[in-house]
mmCIF file of C-alpha atoms in Angstrom:
data_model
loop_
_atom_site.group_PDB
_atom_site.id
_atom_site.type_symbol
_atom_site.label_atom_id
_atom_site.label_comp_id
_atom_site.label_asym_id
_atom_site.label_seq_id
_atom_site.Cartn_x
_atom_site.Cartn_y
_atom_site.Cartn_z
ATOM 1 C CA MET A 1 21.527 -4.047 7.854
ATOM 2 C CA GLU A 2 20.833 -1.662 10.709
ATOM 3 C CA PRO A 3 17.657 0.449 10.417
ATOM 4 C CA ALA A 4 18.164 4.034 9.290
ATOM 5 C CA LEU A 5 16.480 5.143 12.544
ATOM 6 C CA SER A 6 16.425 3.597 15.987
ATOM 7 C CA ALA A 7 13.060 2.890 17.597
ATOM 8 C CA GLN A 8 13.579 5.891 19.857
ATOM 9 C CA GLU A 9 14.482 8.173 16.924
ATOM 10 C CA ALA A 10 11.381 6.984 15.035
ATOM 11 C CA GLU A 11 9.226 7.668 18.073
ATOM 12 C CA GLU A 12 10.668 11.159 18.498
ATOM 13 C CA ALA A 13 10.227 11.952 14.793
ATOM 14 C CA SER A 14 6.650 10.669 14.915
ATOM 15 C CA ARG A 15 5.759 12.906 17.827
ATOM 16 C CA ALA A 16 7.350 15.914 16.120
ATOM 17 C CA LEU A 17 5.511 15.270 12.825
ATOM 18 C CA GLU A 18 2.063 14.408 14.203
ATOM 19 C CA GLY A 19 -0.431 16.906 12.796
ATOM 20 C CA LYS A 20 2.096 18.581 10.509
ATOM 21 C CA GLY A 21 0.402 17.699 7.199
ATOM 22 C CA VAL A 22 1.360 15.430 4.308
ATOM 23 C CA GLU A 23 3.698 17.867 2.531
ATOM 24 C CA ALA A 24 5.659 18.633 5.700
ATOM 25 C CA ILE A 25 6.020 14.936 6.507
ATOM 26 C CA LEU A 26 7.109 14.108 2.945
ATOM 27 C CA ALA A 27 9.588 16.976 2.945
ATOM 28 C CA TRP A 28 11.072 15.633 6.171
ATOM 29 C CA ALA A 29 11.272 12.076 4.763
ATOM 30 C CA LEU A 30 12.848 13.177 1.480
ATOM 31 C CA GLY A 31 15.356 15.328 3.351
ATOM 32 C CA LYS A 32 16.171 12.554 5.816
ATOM 33 C CA PHE A 33 16.417 9.593 3.474
ATOM 34 C CA GLY A 34 16.882 11.077 -0.017
ATOM 35 C CA ASP A 35 17.108 8.425 -2.719
ATOM 36 C CA GLY A 36 16.858 5.807 0.026
ATOM 37 C CA LEU A 37 13.151 6.546 0.361
ATOM 38 C CA GLY A 38 10.783 4.129 -1.367
ATOM 39 C CA PHE A 39 7.033 4.044 -1.967
ATOM 40 C CA MET A 40 5.030 0.891 -2.612
ATOM 41 C CA THR A 41 1.417 1.314 -3.742
ATOM 42 C CA ALA A 42 -1.448 -0.967 -4.794
ATOM 43 C CA LEU A 43 -2.987 2.009 -6.702
ATOM 44 C CA GLY A 44 -5.818 2.638 -4.276
ATOM 45 C CA TYR A 45 -7.201 6.150 -3.816
ATOM 46 C CA SER A 46 -5.042 6.887 -0.741
ATOM 47 C CA GLY A 47 -1.959 5.875 -2.686
ATOM 48 C CA MET A 48 -2.936 8.188 -5.498
ATOM 49 C CA ILE A 49 -3.292 11.076 -3.051
ATOM 50 C CA LEU A 50 0.140 10.410 -1.613
ATOM 51 C CA HIS A 51 1.556 10.149 -5.138
ATOM 52 C CA HIS A 52 -0.027 13.554 -5.905
ATOM 53 C CA PHE A 53 1.915 15.143 -3.060
ATOM 54 C CA LEU A 54 5.113 13.288 -3.894
ATOM 55 C CA LYS A 55 5.046 14.419 -7.498
ATOM 56 C CA LYS A 56 4.813 18.061 -6.374
ATOM 57 C CA LEU A 57 7.908 17.724 -4.223
ATOM 58 C CA LYS A 58 9.932 15.349 -6.426
ATOM 59 C CA PRO A 59 8.518 15.041 -9.973
ATOM 60 C CA ASP A 60 10.867 12.218 -10.964
ATOM 61 C CA PHE A 61 10.018 10.048 -7.936
ATOM 62 C CA GLU A 62 9.761 6.347 -8.883
ATOM 63 C CA SER A 63 7.114 4.264 -7.116
ATOM 64 C CA HIS A 64 6.891 0.510 -6.734
ATOM 65 C CA PHE A 65 4.021 -1.811 -7.638
ATOM 66 C CA ILE A 66 3.660 -5.566 -7.141
ATOM 67 C CA ASP A 67 2.033 -7.480 -10.000
ATOM 68 C CA THR A 68 0.696 -10.617 -8.294
ATOM 69 C CA GLY A 69 -0.474 -12.164 -11.527
ATOM 70 C CA PHE A 70 -4.046 -12.128 -10.201
ATOM 71 C CA HIS A 71 -4.968 -8.465 -10.560
ATOM 72 C CA PHE A 72 -8.186 -7.280 -12.120
ATOM 73 C CA PRO A 73 -7.716 -6.190 -15.743
ATOM 74 C CA GLU A 74 -8.868 -2.736 -14.620
ATOM 75 C CA THR A 75 -5.914 -2.522 -12.219
ATOM 76 C CA LEU A 76 -3.304 -3.178 -14.891
ATOM 77 C CA GLU A 77 -5.074 -0.848 -17.319
ATOM 78 C CA PHE A 78 -5.076 1.868 -14.652
ATOM 79 C CA LEU A 79 -1.352 1.329 -14.052
ATOM 80 C CA GLU A 80 -0.642 1.876 -17.748
ATOM 81 C CA ARG A 81 -2.839 4.960 -17.826
ATOM 82 C CA LEU A 82 -0.984 6.453 -14.871
ATOM 83 C CA LYS A 83 2.274 5.967 -16.725
ATOM 84 C CA THR A 84 1.202 7.159 -20.153
ATOM 85 C CA GLU A 85 -1.345 9.870 -19.342
ATOM 86 C CA HIS A 86 -0.069 11.165 -15.992
ATOM 87 C CA GLY A 87 3.667 10.677 -16.315
ATOM 88 C CA MET A 88 4.020 8.560 -13.192
ATOM 89 C CA ARG A 89 7.020 6.282 -12.943
ATOM 90 C CA PHE A 90 6.761 2.774 -11.556
ATOM 91 C CA VAL A 91 9.049 -0.177 -10.928
ATOM 92 C CA VAL A 92 6.914 -3.320 -11.298
ATOM 93 C CA HIS A 93 7.834 -6.435 -9.275
ATOM 94 C CA LYS A 94 6.464 -9.908 -9.980
ATOM 95 C CA SER A 95 6.354 -13.184 -8.148
ATOM 96 C CA ARG A 96 8.910 -15.754 -9.170
ATOM 97 C CA ALA A 97 6.362 -18.520 -8.536
ATOM 98 C CA SER A 98 4.111 -19.532 -11.405
ATOM 99 C CA LEU A 99 0.513 -20.631 -10.968
ATOM 100 C CA ASP A 100 1.572 -24.227 -11.724
ATOM 101 C CA GLN A 101 4.171 -24.028 -8.945
ATOM 102 C CA LEU A 102 1.653 -22.573 -6.490
ATOM 103 C CA GLN A 103 -0.776 -25.357 -7.260
ATOM 104 C CA GLU A 104 1.991 -27.919 -6.813
ATOM 105 C CA TRP A 105 3.138 -26.438 -3.486
ATOM 106 C CA ILE A 106 -0.237 -25.459 -2.007
ATOM 107 C CA GLY A 107 -2.921 -27.142 -4.079
ATOM 108 C CA PRO A 108 -5.617 -26.132 -6.576
ATOM 109 C CA GLU A 109 -6.997 -22.649 -5.925
ATOM 110 C CA PRO A 110 -4.171 -21.821 -3.489
ATOM 111 C CA TRP A 111 -5.883 -18.556 -2.484
ATOM 112 C CA LYS A 112 -8.629 -20.674 -0.876
ATOM 113 C CA ILE A 113 -6.479 -23.460 0.615
ATOM 114 C CA ASN A 114 -3.917 -21.172 2.226
ATOM 115 C CA PRO A 115 -4.459 -17.474 1.468
ATOM 116 C CA ASP A 116 -1.535 -16.467 3.750
ATOM 117 C CA LEU A 117 0.906 -18.649 1.815
ATOM 118 C CA CYS A 118 -0.543 -17.478 -1.494
ATOM 119 C CA CYS A 119 -0.007 -13.863 -0.420
ATOM 120 C CA HIS A 120 3.481 -14.700 0.750
ATOM 121 C CA TYR A 121 4.606 -15.973 -2.651
ATOM 122 C CA ASN A 122 2.792 -13.340 -4.694
ATOM 123 C CA LYS A 123 3.139 -10.231 -2.553
ATOM 124 C CA VAL A 124 5.500 -10.598 0.379
ATOM 125 C CA ALA A 125 8.329 -12.385 -1.441
ATOM 126 C CA PRO A 126 8.591 -9.732 -4.171
ATOM 127 C CA LEU A 127 8.524 -7.055 -1.470
ATOM 128 C CA LEU A 128 11.335 -8.664 0.506
ATOM 129 C CA ARG A 129 13.596 -8.574 -2.567
ATOM 130 C CA VAL A 130 13.521 -4.773 -2.554
ATOM 131 C CA ILE A 131 12.562 -3.575 0.914
ATOM 132 C CA HIS A 132 15.881 -3.716 2.761
ATOM 133 C CA PRO A 133 18.107 -1.873 0.248
ATOM 134 C CA LYS A 134 15.953 1.211 0.949
ATOM 135 C CA LYS A 135 16.447 3.286 4.116
ATOM 136 C CA ALA A 136 12.707 3.865 4.609
ATOM 137 C CA TRP A 137 9.357 3.267 2.919
ATOM 138 C CA LEU A 138 6.371 5.522 2.499
ATOM 139 C CA SER A 139 2.884 4.116 2.806
ATOM 140 C CA ALA A 140 -0.603 5.588 2.367
ATOM 141 C CA LEU A 141 -2.061 3.585 5.250
ATOM 142 C CA ARG A 142 -4.600 5.410 7.446
ATOM 143 C CA ARG A 143 -5.689 4.747 11.005
ATOM 144 C CA ASP A 144 -9.357 4.607 10.080
ATOM 145 C CA GLN A 145 -8.926 1.823 7.507
ATOM 146 C CA SER A 146 -9.005 -1.094 9.941
ATOM 147 C CA GLN A 147 -8.436 -2.142 13.537
ATOM 148 C CA SER A 148 -5.014 -3.504 12.623
ATOM 149 C CA ARG A 149 -3.978 -0.082 11.323
ATOM 150 C CA SER A 150 -5.610 2.057 14.016
ATOM 151 C CA GLY A 151 -2.461 2.429 16.097
ATOM 152 C CA ILE A 152 0.082 3.352 13.426
ATOM 153 C CA ASP A 153 2.486 6.223 14.142
ATOM 154 C CA ILE A 154 3.624 8.744 11.540
ATOM 155 C CA VAL A 155 7.099 7.206 11.709
ATOM 156 C CA GLU A 156 7.811 3.758 13.086
ATOM 157 C CA LEU A 157 9.883 0.626 12.818
ATOM 158 C CA ASP A 158 7.611 -2.101 11.550
ATOM 159 C CA GLY A 159 7.690 -5.770 12.561
ATOM 160 C CA ARG A 160 10.548 -6.390 10.116
ATOM 161 C CA GLY A 161 12.658 -3.573 11.561
ATOM 162 C CA VAL A 162 12.019 -1.410 8.489
ATOM 163 C CA VAL A 163 11.446 2.341 8.882
ATOM 164 C CA LYS A 164 7.936 3.193 7.669
ATOM 165 C CA VAL A 165 6.494 6.663 7.187
ATOM 166 C CA TYR A 166 2.704 7.149 7.089
ATOM 167 C CA PRO A 167 2.011 10.745 6.014
ATOM 168 C CA MET A 168 -1.747 10.124 5.764
ATOM 169 C CA ALA A 169 -2.150 8.291 9.093
ATOM 170 C CA ASP A 170 -4.647 10.839 10.445
ATOM 171 C CA TRP A 171 -6.704 11.211 7.238
ATOM 172 C CA THR A 172 -10.196 9.772 6.977
ATOM 173 C CA PHE A 173 -12.192 8.131 4.217
ATOM 174 C CA GLU A 174 -14.348 11.268 3.841
ATOM 175 C CA ARG A 175 -11.417 13.656 3.815
ATOM 176 C CA SER A 176 -9.578 11.525 1.274
ATOM 177 C CA TRP A 177 -12.443 11.358 -1.208
ATOM 178 C CA ALA A 178 -13.166 15.077 -0.822
ATOM 179 C CA PHE A 179 -9.516 15.729 -1.732
ATOM 180 C CA VAL A 180 -9.656 13.346 -4.703
ATOM 181 C CA ARG A 181 -12.651 15.158 -6.150
ATOM 182 C CA GLU A 182 -11.332 18.633 -5.377
ATOM 183 C CA GLN A 183 -7.938 17.985 -6.965
ATOM 184 C CA LYS A 184 -9.278 15.725 -9.747
ATOM 185 C CA ILE A 185 -6.849 13.004 -8.794
ATOM 186 C CA PRO A 186 -7.035 9.884 -11.008
ATOM 187 C CA TYR A 187 -8.416 6.852 -9.153
ATOM 188 C CA HIS A 188 -8.992 3.160 -9.743
ATOM 189 C CA PRO A 189 -12.145 2.632 -11.875
ATOM 190 C CA LEU A 190 -13.362 -0.184 -9.592
ATOM 191 C CA HIS A 191 -13.827 2.360 -6.765
ATOM 192 C CA ASP A 192 -16.942 3.509 -8.632
ATOM 193 C CA ARG A 193 -18.256 -0.063 -8.579
ATOM 194 C CA ASN A 194 -18.275 -0.484 -4.784
ATOM 195 C CA TYR A 195 -14.660 -1.681 -4.505
ATOM 196 C CA PRO A 196 -13.131 0.844 -2.088
ATOM 197 C CA SER A 197 -10.161 -1.506 -1.562
ATOM 198 C CA VAL A 198 -8.879 -3.505 -4.537
ATOM 199 C CA GLY A 199 -6.595 -6.547 -4.387
ATOM 200 C CA CYS A 200 -6.460 -9.806 -6.311
ATOM 201 C CA THR A 201 -9.507 -11.019 -8.200
ATOM 202 C CA HIS A 202 -9.965 -14.182 -6.093
ATOM 203 C CA CYS A 203 -9.868 -12.332 -2.748
ATOM 204 C CA THR A 204 -11.686 -9.049 -3.420
ATOM 205 C CA LEU A 205 -15.430 -8.460 -3.453
ATOM 206 C CA PRO A 206 -17.495 -5.255 -3.681
ATOM 207 C CA VAL A 207 -18.705 -3.993 -0.309
ATOM 208 C CA LYS A 208 -22.346 -3.573 0.650
ATOM 209 C CA PRO A 209 -23.857 -0.275 1.846
ATOM 210 C CA GLY A 210 -22.740 0.443 5.383
ATOM 211 C CA GLU A 211 -19.850 -2.063 5.345
ATOM 212 C CA HIS A 212 -16.299 -1.008 6.181
ATOM 213 C CA GLU A 213 -14.102 -0.156 3.201
ATOM 214 C CA ARG A 214 -11.930 -3.268 3.646
ATOM 215 C CA ALA A 215 -14.873 -5.621 4.192
ATOM 216 C CA GLY A 216 -14.481 -6.975 0.684
ATOM 217 C CA ARG A 217 -10.912 -8.157 1.185
ATOM 218 C CA TRP A 218 -10.608 -11.895 1.986
ATOM 219 C CA ASN A 219 -14.330 -11.943 2.643
ATOM 220 C CA SER A 220 -15.363 -14.759 5.056
ATOM 221 C CA MET A 221 -11.703 -15.626 5.651
ATOM 222 C CA PRO A 222 -9.869 -15.221 8.991
ATOM 223 C CA LYS A 223 -7.488 -12.739 7.391
ATOM 224 C CA LEU A 224 -7.130 -8.938 7.547
ATOM 225 C CA GLU A 225 -3.802 -8.174 5.868
ATOM 226 C CA CYS A 226 -1.779 -9.609 2.995
ATOM 227 C CA GLY A 227 1.447 -9.681 5.007
ATOM 228 C CA ILE A 228 3.108 -6.677 3.383
ATOM 229 C CA HIS A 229 2.258 -4.465 6.387
ATOM 230 C CA VAL A 230 3.679 -5.904 9.608
ATOM 231 C CA HIS A 231 3.083 -3.630 12.554
ATOM 232 C CA GLN A 232 5.036 -3.575 15.811
ATOM 233 C CA LYS A 233 2.908 -4.393 18.827
ATOM 234 C CA LYS A 234 2.866 -1.462 21.213
ATOM 235 C CA PRO A 235 2.940 -1.965 24.972
ATOM 236 C CA GLU A 236 -0.452 -1.948 26.693
#
């Protein structure tokens, strides 16, 4: 399937939208892609901010969530609360690989033996089943979250040739939390327990004072991303 935008069109759109604000970027994306626009979220605070803006523009918007089978109980409880108390709509995707299969294929504690392969079966594979039927995907990634995300454009073709739209690319940690508190946006309960970024139980630790917000993800492992976000390398 050909991308909904060429690389040049994505670059031109990104330049035109830089600095325009989340609502303007979302309005452009909804107008451009319509029902072909998807949004995948892990329920972090940035995702909840983006969902807040989406709901204002399209109240019946349906978001996507991947249940890896290894989430904290608080994550799944928060998901249910978002649906029942806040009227948010989610499509939940699950891995087709059981824990027994993962242990057979990778070994005991597969998240330690090969975290990339573990993430592939539990996160990337469910994503790949749904990503290409959509014309474009929204994401709440921000440039200040990590070095690997520091160069994202507002609109780009990612490493899989998928159109990605990052309406919050230029937001910061401080701006995001000020907005959460001002607008009383619901957020993951583990954020209050020093988990600014929440993933699977085996690969997520609380961060220490002064550490970067993603320092608790795959701690002590040579790994920065789960594989869902694949960025194009830009020319030097």
